[in-house]
Structures are given as C-alpha cells and as structure tokens.
C-alpha cells in the first residue's frame, strides 16, 4: 500500500516536471491500482464487520449493550454561560445560575428562614 502511495507521489512530481502523456498514463494507472487496493481493503473490512455482527449481535454482552444503548443525549450540563456573560464549568456556579433563573421565572420568594424547617 505504501509502495502505491510512493509510486503515485513520484509519478505526480515527474508529470509536473515533464508534462508528458506517457507519464500521465502511468500516473492514471497507478491511481487506478491504488483505488482497486483500497476498494478491496474496504470490502474485506466490511465483510469482517458483518461477520462480527452476525456472531456477536444476539449475545448478551458489551456489543449488544452498546447497540441497544444507542446515542443517548447528554443530560449533564458541562458548561453554562452565566448572566454576567462569562462561561463557567463549575457545578456550584451552574447550579446557582439555574436557581436564579427559575426563581425569576416563577417569581418565587426565597424562604425567610430555612433553619426552623430542619428542626
């Protein structure tokens, strides 16, 4: 495979210098050979993955769990733009920003004294 890439690079530089049709024909043939190699490699890996899927997809294990899990959306907030305009990755600041937002959204009054609730 690397020989094909080296051959193509050599033929490209040679064709740029000489602009001969014979060099262009060799370059086209080398590219065609590389494409055939890549296609063959692709088909082989596709067949291997199909075989792996056939043998492992119906068994309980990591592979089936990963298939069933799918792409779940992230429910965790990793960063948040604060009301000041800065971006914060800190959970305390993120929780405070959510608290302020929902307090203003529902016009909730902060509790007068939370100490007597615990007693």
Coordinates of C-alpha atoms in Angstrom, one line a residue:
X1 CA 0.0 0.0 0.0
X2 CA 2.8 2.4 0.9
X3 CA 4.5 1.5 -2.3
X4 CA 1.5 2.6 -4.3
X5 CA 1.4 6.0 -2.5
X6 CA 5.2 6.4 -3.1
X7 CA 4.8 5.5 -6.7
X8 CA 1.9 8.0 -7.2
X9 CA 3.9 10.8 -5.5
X10 CA 6.9 10.0 -7.7
X11 CA 4.8 10.0 -10.8
X12 CA 3.0 13.2 -9.9
X13 CA 6.2 15.1 -9.4
X14 CA 7.6 13.6 -12.6
X15 CA 4.5 14.6 -14.5
X16 CA 4.6 18.1 -13.2
X17 CA 8.1 18.5 -14.4
X18 CA 7.8 16.8 -17.8
X19 CA 4.0 17.1 -18.8
X20 CA 4.3 14.0 -20.9
X21 CA 1.3 12.0 -21.8
X22 CA 3.1 8.7 -21.1
X23 CA 3.8 9.9 -17.5
X24 CA 0.2 10.9 -17.2
X25 CA -0.9 7.4 -18.3
X26 CA 1.4 5.8 -15.8
X27 CA 0.0 8.1 -13.1
X28 CA -3.6 7.3 -14.0
X29 CA -2.8 3.5 -13.9
X30 CA -1.1 3.9 -10.5
X31 CA -4.1 5.7 -9.2
X32 CA -6.4 3.1 -10.6
X33 CA -4.3 0.4 -8.9
X34 CA -4.4 2.2 -5.6
X35 CA -8.2 2.6 -5.9
X36 CA -8.6 -1.1 -6.5
X37 CA -6.4 -1.9 -3.4
X38 CA -8.5 0.5 -1.3
X39 CA -11.8 -1.0 -2.6
X40 CA -10.6 -4.5 -1.9
X41 CA -9.5 -3.5 1.6
X42 CA -12.8 -1.8 2.2
X43 CA -14.8 -4.8 1.1
X44 CA -12.6 -7.1 3.3
X45 CA -13.2 -4.9 6.4
X46 CA -16.9 -4.7 5.6
X47 CA -17.1 -8.5 5.4
X48 CA -15.2 -8.8 8.7
X49 CA -17.6 -6.4 10.5
X50 CA -20.6 -8.2 9.1
X51 CA -19.2 -11.5 10.3
X52 CA -18.5 -10.0 13.7
X53 CA -22.0 -8.5 13.9
X54 CA -23.5 -11.9 12.9
X55 CA -21.6 -13.8 15.5
X56 CA -21.9 -11.3 18.4
X57 CA -25.1 -9.3 17.9
X58 CA -27.5 -11.7 19.5
X59 CA -25.4 -12.5 22.6
X60 CA -25.7 -10.6 25.9
X61 CA -22.5 -8.6 26.2
X62 CA -20.8 -5.3 25.7
X63 CA -21.5 -5.3 21.9
X64 CA -25.3 -5.8 22.3
X65 CA -25.4 -3.3 25.2
X66 CA -23.7 -0.7 23.0
X67 CA -26.2 -1.4 20.2
X68 CA -29.2 -1.1 22.5
X69 CA -27.9 2.0 24.2
X70 CA -27.7 4.0 21.0
X71 CA -26.9 7.6 21.0
X72 CA -28.4 9.0 24.2
X73 CA -28.5 12.7 24.5
X74 CA -26.3 14.2 27.2
X75 CA -28.3 15.3 30.2
X76 CA -25.4 16.7 32.1
X77 CA -24.6 20.4 31.8
X78 CA -20.8 20.7 31.5
X79 CA -20.6 24.5 30.9
X80 CA -23.0 27.4 31.1
X81 CA -23.0 31.0 30.1
X82 CA -23.7 33.0 33.2
X83 CA -25.8 36.1 33.4
X84 CA -22.5 38.1 33.6
X85 CA -21.6 36.8 30.1
X86 CA -18.7 34.5 31.2
X87 CA -18.7 30.8 30.7
X88 CA -18.4 28.7 33.8
X89 CA -17.6 24.9 34.1
X90 CA -18.0 24.9 37.9
X91 CA -21.1 23.0 39.2
X92 CA -21.7 25.4 42.0
X93 CA -21.9 28.4 39.7
X94 CA -24.1 26.4 37.2
X95 CA -26.5 25.4 40.0
X96 CA -26.7 29.0 41.2
X97 CA -27.4 30.2 37.8
X98 CA -30.2 27.7 37.3
X99 CA -31.6 28.6 40.8
X100 CA -31.6 32.3 39.9
X101 CA -33.2 31.6 36.5
X102 CA -36.1 29.6 37.9
X103 CA -36.6 31.9 40.8
X104 CA -37.1 34.8 38.4
X105 CA -39.2 32.6 36.1
X106 CA -41.7 31.6 38.7
X107 CA -41.2 34.8 40.9
X108 CA -40.5 32.7 43.9
X109 CA -39.7 34.4 47.1
X110 CA -36.7 33.0 48.9
X111 CA -37.6 31.2 52.2
X112 CA -37.3 33.5 55.2
X113 CA -35.7 31.0 57.5
X114 CA -34.6 27.6 56.5
X115 CA -33.2 26.7 59.9
X116 CA -36.6 26.1 61.5
X117 CA -37.5 23.6 58.8
X118 CA -34.7 21.3 59.8
X119 CA -35.8 21.1 63.4

